[in-house]
Amino acid sequence: GLREALMLASRRALALASRRALSSASPALAAAARRHAALGAPAAASRPTLPRTLATAAGGGSGDPFTPRLSAGAELARIHAALVDAFGAEQAILVDGTIELDLGAAVGHYSLSTETGGKVQQLRLASPVSGARWYEWNASNACWASPDDGHLLVELLVREVMHSTARYINL
């Protein structure tokens, strides 16, 4: 009825405003906003977008200087914000490029840090469930993935923490 019509109108107005804002930011973001709007999904206005940097061969990207890439520091900030939302600033601490998530004696302690080994920037996850894991930027899938078996950092972290704590992590 009327409520659904108002919600739809609100979503369309928000999507239009987001497309206009993004189109002035960059052509790639504008194209993503158009695809998002074409799917009929509301624009995500509640969470700020983090800046993307350009990948280079030295930065661990595909070697294509025009491939968008979320830097390790930006990914840490994004994950930290989601963990603070879920657990609070007392449990999810970001200090000197390392996130420490203390979930108590029953669950354990997670650590996520940036590592720069040679030419490749990496993220290192220490988990009480799966142990130590390394992740590198995968330009073809635009995500941080394990070079060993291809699993995604965010998927493993969210799955383990949500299973152990029954708390939603918005990543």
PDB file of C-alpha atoms in Angstrom:
ATOM      1  CA  GLY A   1       0.000   0.000   0.000  1.00  0.00           C
ATOM      2  CA  LEU A   2       1.001   3.514   0.787  1.00  0.00           C
ATOM      3  CA  ARG A   3       3.902   2.519   3.045  1.00  0.00           C
ATOM      4  CA  GLU A   4       5.493   0.360   0.325  1.00  0.00           C
ATOM      5  CA  ALA A   5       5.091   3.168  -2.225  1.00  0.00           C
ATOM      6  CA  LEU A   6       6.772   5.652   0.121  1.00  0.00           C
ATOM      7  CA  MET A   7       9.645   3.248   0.826  1.00  0.00           C
ATOM      8  CA  LEU A   8      10.154   2.647  -2.905  1.00  0.00           C
ATOM      9  CA  ALA A   9      10.147   6.394  -3.620  1.00  0.00           C
ATOM     10  CA  SER A  10      12.648   6.947  -0.812  1.00  0.00           C
ATOM     11  CA  ARG A  11      14.949   4.212  -2.161  1.00  0.00           C
ATOM     12  CA  ARG A  12      14.798   5.662  -5.667  1.00  0.00           C
ATOM     13  CA  ALA A  13      15.596   9.160  -4.412  1.00  0.00           C
ATOM     14  CA  LEU A  14      18.521   7.857  -2.353  1.00  0.00           C
ATOM     15  CA  ALA A  15      19.830   5.824  -5.306  1.00  0.00           C
ATOM     16  CA  LEU A  16      19.594   8.871  -7.588  1.00  0.00           C
ATOM     17  CA  ALA A  17      21.456  11.057  -5.083  1.00  0.00           C
ATOM     18  CA  SER A  18      24.122   8.375  -4.660  1.00  0.00           C
ATOM     19  CA  ARG A  19      24.567   8.022  -8.433  1.00  0.00           C
ATOM     20  CA  ARG A  20      24.955  11.782  -8.802  1.00  0.00           C
ATOM     21  CA  ALA A  21      27.527  11.950  -5.997  1.00  0.00           C
ATOM     22  CA  LEU A  22      29.466   8.976  -7.308  1.00  0.00           C
ATOM     23  CA  SER A  23      29.432  10.152 -10.914  1.00  0.00           C
ATOM     24  CA  SER A  24      31.366  13.234  -9.877  1.00  0.00           C
ATOM     25  CA  ALA A  25      33.827  11.067  -7.873  1.00  0.00           C
ATOM     26  CA  SER A  26      34.988   8.656 -10.586  1.00  0.00           C
ATOM     27  CA  PRO A  27      33.650   6.897 -13.693  1.00  0.00           C
ATOM     28  CA  ALA A  28      34.255   3.447 -12.133  1.00  0.00           C
ATOM     29  CA  LEU A  29      32.218   4.307  -9.029  1.00  0.00           C
ATOM     30  CA  ALA A  30      29.477   5.796 -11.183  1.00  0.00           C
ATOM     31  CA  ALA A  31      29.263   2.580 -13.218  1.00  0.00           C
ATOM     32  CA  ALA A  32      29.057   0.534 -10.013  1.00  0.00           C
ATOM     33  CA  ALA A  33      26.252   2.778  -8.726  1.00  0.00           C
ATOM     34  CA  ARG A  34      24.322   2.328 -11.984  1.00  0.00           C
ATOM     35  CA  ARG A  35      24.687  -1.475 -11.775  1.00  0.00           C
ATOM     36  CA  HIS A  36      23.593  -1.375  -8.129  1.00  0.00           C
ATOM     37  CA  ALA A  37      20.536   0.737  -8.963  1.00  0.00           C
ATOM     38  CA  ALA A  38      19.659  -1.507 -11.923  1.00  0.00           C
ATOM     39  CA  LEU A  39      19.388  -4.442  -9.539  1.00  0.00           C
ATOM     40  CA  GLY A  40      16.768  -2.509  -7.571  1.00  0.00           C
ATOM     41  CA  ALA A  41      18.826  -2.516  -4.382  1.00  0.00           C
ATOM     42  CA  PRO A  42      18.804   0.537  -2.132  1.00  0.00           C
ATOM     43  CA  ALA A  43      22.020   2.539  -2.025  1.00  0.00           C
ATOM     44  CA  ALA A  44      24.182   1.847   1.001  1.00  0.00           C
ATOM     45  CA  ALA A  45      24.294   5.261   2.608  1.00  0.00           C
ATOM     46  CA  SER A  46      24.781   4.171   6.206  1.00  0.00           C
ATOM     47  CA  ARG A  47      28.396   3.020   5.814  1.00  0.00           C
ATOM     48  CA  PRO A  48      31.120   5.277   4.422  1.00  0.00           C
ATOM     49  CA  THR A  49      33.129   3.983   1.502  1.00  0.00           C
ATOM     50  CA  LEU A  50      36.856   3.775   1.995  1.00  0.00           C
ATOM     51  CA  PRO A  51      39.276   5.208  -0.544  1.00  0.00           C
ATOM     52  CA  ARG A  52      40.816   2.813  -3.015  1.00  0.00           C
ATOM     53  CA  THR A  53      44.396   2.988  -4.115  1.00  0.00           C
ATOM     54  CA  LEU A  54      45.875   1.922  -7.414  1.00  0.00           C
ATOM     55  CA  ALA A  55      47.610  -1.433  -7.608  1.00  0.00           C
ATOM     56  CA  THR A  56      51.066  -1.711  -9.063  1.00  0.00           C
ATOM     57  CA  ALA A  57      53.363  -4.641  -9.559  1.00  0.00           C
ATOM     58  CA  ALA A  58      55.305  -3.483  -6.510  1.00  0.00           C
ATOM     59  CA  GLY A  59      52.114  -3.206  -4.473  1.00  0.00           C
ATOM     60  CA  GLY A  60      51.044  -6.768  -5.047  1.00  0.00           C
ATOM     61  CA  GLY A  61      48.338  -6.077  -7.616  1.00  0.00           C
ATOM     62  CA  SER A  62      47.971  -7.462 -11.085  1.00  0.00           C
ATOM     63  CA  GLY A  63      50.632  -5.162 -12.504  1.00  0.00           C
ATOM     64  CA  ASP A  64      47.935  -3.116 -14.231  1.00  0.00           C
ATOM     65  CA  PRO A  65      48.188   0.405 -12.738  1.00  0.00           C
ATOM     66  CA  PHE A  66      44.479   0.964 -13.389  1.00  0.00           C
ATOM     67  CA  THR A  67      43.203  -2.008 -11.369  1.00  0.00           C
ATOM     68  CA  PRO A  68      41.372  -0.693  -8.286  1.00  0.00           C
ATOM     69  CA  ARG A  69      42.632  -2.198  -5.069  1.00  0.00           C
ATOM     70  CA  LEU A  70      41.764  -1.814  -1.435  1.00  0.00           C
ATOM     71  CA  SER A  71      45.084  -1.247   0.349  1.00  0.00           C
ATOM     72  CA  ALA A  72      45.978  -3.422   3.335  1.00  0.00           C
ATOM     73  CA  GLY A  73      45.632  -0.422   5.658  1.00  0.00           C
ATOM     74  CA  ALA A  74      42.211   0.470   4.258  1.00  0.00           C
ATOM     75  CA  GLU A  75      41.078  -3.163   4.578  1.00  0.00           C
ATOM     76  CA  LEU A  76      42.247  -3.217   8.215  1.00  0.00           C
ATOM     77  CA  ALA A  77      40.288  -0.018   8.898  1.00  0.00           C
ATOM     78  CA  ARG A  78      37.172  -1.465   7.225  1.00  0.00           C
ATOM     79  CA  ILE A  79      37.373  -4.733   9.187  1.00  0.00           C
ATOM     80  CA  HIS A  80      38.116  -2.884  12.425  1.00  0.00           C
ATOM     81  CA  ALA A  81      35.030  -0.675  12.000  1.00  0.00           C
ATOM     82  CA  ALA A  82      32.836  -3.757  11.505  1.00  0.00           C
ATOM     83  CA  LEU A  83      34.341  -5.495  14.558  1.00  0.00           C
ATOM     84  CA  VAL A  84      33.843  -2.387  16.714  1.00  0.00           C
ATOM     85  CA  ASP A  85      30.200  -2.296  15.550  1.00  0.00           C
ATOM     86  CA  ALA A  86      29.780  -5.932  16.586  1.00  0.00           C
ATOM     87  CA  PHE A  87      31.872  -6.096  19.780  1.00  0.00           C
ATOM     88  CA  GLY A  88      32.736  -2.570  20.899  1.00  0.00           C
ATOM     89  CA  ALA A  89      35.998  -0.640  21.011  1.00  0.00           C
ATOM     90  CA  GLU A  90      37.112  -2.426  24.197  1.00  0.00           C
ATOM     91  CA  GLN A  91      37.288  -5.816  22.467  1.00  0.00           C
ATOM     92  CA  ALA A  92      38.320  -4.770  18.946  1.00  0.00           C
ATOM     93  CA  ILE A  93      41.475  -2.643  19.126  1.00  0.00           C
ATOM     94  CA  LEU A  94      43.495  -1.263  16.196  1.00  0.00           C
ATOM     95  CA  VAL A  95      47.050  -0.258  17.132  1.00  0.00           C
ATOM     96  CA  ASP A  96      50.071   0.182  14.854  1.00  0.00           C
ATOM     97  CA  GLY A  97      48.587  -1.694  11.894  1.00  0.00           C
ATOM     98  CA  THR A  98      47.258  -4.602  13.954  1.00  0.00           C
ATOM     99  CA  ILE A  99      43.695  -5.457  14.960  1.00  0.00           C
ATOM    100  CA  GLU A 100      43.412  -7.350  18.239  1.00  0.00           C
ATOM    101  CA  LEU A 101      40.041  -8.986  18.922  1.00  0.00           C
ATOM    102  CA  ASP A 102      39.807 -10.549  22.389  1.00  0.00           C
ATOM    103  CA  LEU A 103      36.769 -12.822  22.653  1.00  0.00           C
ATOM    104  CA  GLY A 104      37.590 -14.240  26.073  1.00  0.00           C
ATOM    105  CA  ALA A 105      39.033 -17.532  27.237  1.00  0.00           C
ATOM    106  CA  ALA A 106      36.162 -19.626  25.842  1.00  0.00           C
ATOM    107  CA  VAL A 107      36.615 -18.398  22.244  1.00  0.00           C
ATOM    108  CA  GLY A 108      40.133 -16.998  22.035  1.00  0.00           C
ATOM    109  CA  HIS A 109      42.077 -14.120  20.562  1.00  0.00           C
ATOM    110  CA  TYR A 110      42.188 -13.009  16.905  1.00  0.00           C
ATOM    111  CA  SER A 111      44.910 -10.826  15.422  1.00  0.00           C
ATOM    112  CA  LEU A 112      44.995  -9.277  11.956  1.00  0.00           C
ATOM    113  CA  SER A 113      48.024  -7.302  10.799  1.00  0.00           C
ATOM    114  CA  THR A 114      49.670  -5.873   7.709  1.00  0.00           C
ATOM    115  CA  GLU A 115      52.938  -7.351   6.531  1.00  0.00           C
ATOM    116  CA  THR A 116      55.198  -6.117   3.774  1.00  0.00           C
ATOM    117  CA  GLY A 117      57.336  -8.980   2.593  1.00  0.00           C
ATOM    118  CA  GLY A 118      59.454  -8.087  -0.416  1.00  0.00           C
ATOM    119  CA  LYS A 119      57.271  -6.578  -3.118  1.00  0.00           C
ATOM    120  CA  VAL A 120      53.973  -8.051  -1.938  1.00  0.00           C
ATOM    121  CA  GLN A 121      51.776  -6.425   0.680  1.00  0.00           C
ATOM    122  CA  GLN A 122      50.037  -9.058   2.816  1.00  0.00           C
ATOM    123  CA  LEU A 123      47.550  -9.379   5.635  1.00  0.00           C
ATOM    124  CA  ARG A 124      48.227 -11.961   8.359  1.00  0.00           C
ATOM    125  CA  LEU A 125      45.362 -13.457  10.353  1.00  0.00           C
ATOM    126  CA  ALA A 126      46.073 -15.344  13.565  1.00  0.00           C
ATOM    127  CA  SER A 127      42.971 -17.299  14.566  1.00  0.00           C
ATOM    128  CA  PRO A 128      42.314 -19.586  17.538  1.00  0.00           C
ATOM    129  CA  VAL A 129      40.323 -21.812  15.164  1.00  0.00           C
ATOM    130  CA  SER A 130      42.331 -22.005  11.938  1.00  0.00           C
ATOM    131  CA  GLY A 131      45.780 -20.813  13.045  1.00  0.00           C
ATOM    132  CA  ALA A 132      47.999 -18.369  11.166  1.00  0.00           C
ATOM    133  CA  ARG A 133      47.037 -17.507   7.589  1.00  0.00           C
ATOM    134  CA  TRP A 134      48.474 -15.112   4.997  1.00  0.00           C
ATOM    135  CA  TYR A 135      46.460 -13.149   2.430  1.00  0.00           C
ATOM    136  CA  GLU A 136      47.432 -11.221  -0.692  1.00  0.00           C
ATOM    137  CA  TRP A 137      45.381  -8.919  -2.917  1.00  0.00           C
ATOM    138  CA  ASN A 138      43.718 -10.908  -5.714  1.00  0.00           C
ATOM    139  CA  ALA A 139      43.175  -8.362  -8.496  1.00  0.00           C
ATOM    140  CA  SER A 140      41.090 -10.664 -10.704  1.00  0.00           C
ATOM    141  CA  ASN A 141      38.503 -11.131  -7.908  1.00  0.00           C
ATOM    142  CA  ALA A 142      39.103  -7.754  -6.195  1.00  0.00           C
ATOM    143  CA  CYS A 143      39.548  -9.278  -2.728  1.00  0.00           C
ATOM    144  CA  TRP A 144      42.133 -10.392  -0.173  1.00  0.00           C
ATOM    145  CA  ALA A 145      42.625 -14.138  -0.703  1.00  0.00           C
ATOM    146  CA  SER A 146      44.935 -16.873   0.522  1.00  0.00           C
ATOM    147  CA  PRO A 147      47.663 -17.654  -2.027  1.00  0.00           C
ATOM    148  CA  ASP A 148      47.654 -21.250  -0.733  1.00  0.00           C
ATOM    149  CA  ASP A 149      44.066 -22.298  -1.409  1.00  0.00           C
ATOM    150  CA  GLY A 150      42.245 -19.165  -2.599  1.00  0.00           C
ATOM    151  CA  HIS A 151      39.827 -18.778   0.326  1.00  0.00           C
ATOM    152  CA  LEU A 152      38.847 -15.208   1.161  1.00  0.00           C
ATOM    153  CA  LEU A 153      40.012 -13.425   4.297  1.00  0.00           C
ATOM    154  CA  VAL A 154      36.675 -11.798   5.062  1.00  0.00           C
ATOM    155  CA  GLU A 155      34.688 -14.998   4.537  1.00  0.00           C
ATOM    156  CA  LEU A 156      36.883 -17.034   6.887  1.00  0.00           C
ATOM    157  CA  LEU A 157      36.985 -14.337   9.571  1.00  0.00           C
ATOM    158  CA  VAL A 158      33.234 -13.697   9.500  1.00  0.00           C
ATOM    159  CA  ARG A 159      32.375 -17.406   9.466  1.00  0.00           C
ATOM    160  CA  GLU A 160      34.646 -18.256  12.400  1.00  0.00           C
ATOM    161  CA  VAL A 161      33.730 -15.287  14.584  1.00  0.00           C
ATOM    162  CA  MET A 162      29.991 -15.525  13.917  1.00  0.00           C
ATOM    163  CA  HIS A 163      30.024 -19.273  14.609  1.00  0.00           C
ATOM    164  CA  SER A 164      31.888 -18.752  17.899  1.00  0.00           C
ATOM    165  CA  THR A 165      29.970 -15.720  19.145  1.00  0.00           C
ATOM    166  CA  ALA A 166      26.607 -15.701  17.293  1.00  0.00           C
ATOM    167  CA  ARG A 167      27.169 -11.987  16.528  1.00  0.00           C
ATOM    168  CA  TYR A 168      26.639 -10.479  13.093  1.00  0.00           C
ATOM    169  CA  ILE A 169      29.675  -8.842  11.491  1.00  0.00           C
ATOM    170  CA  ASN A 170      28.758  -6.475   8.667  1.00  0.00           C
ATOM    171  CA  LEU A 171      31.552  -6.988   6.135  1.00  0.00           C
TER     172      LEU A 171
END
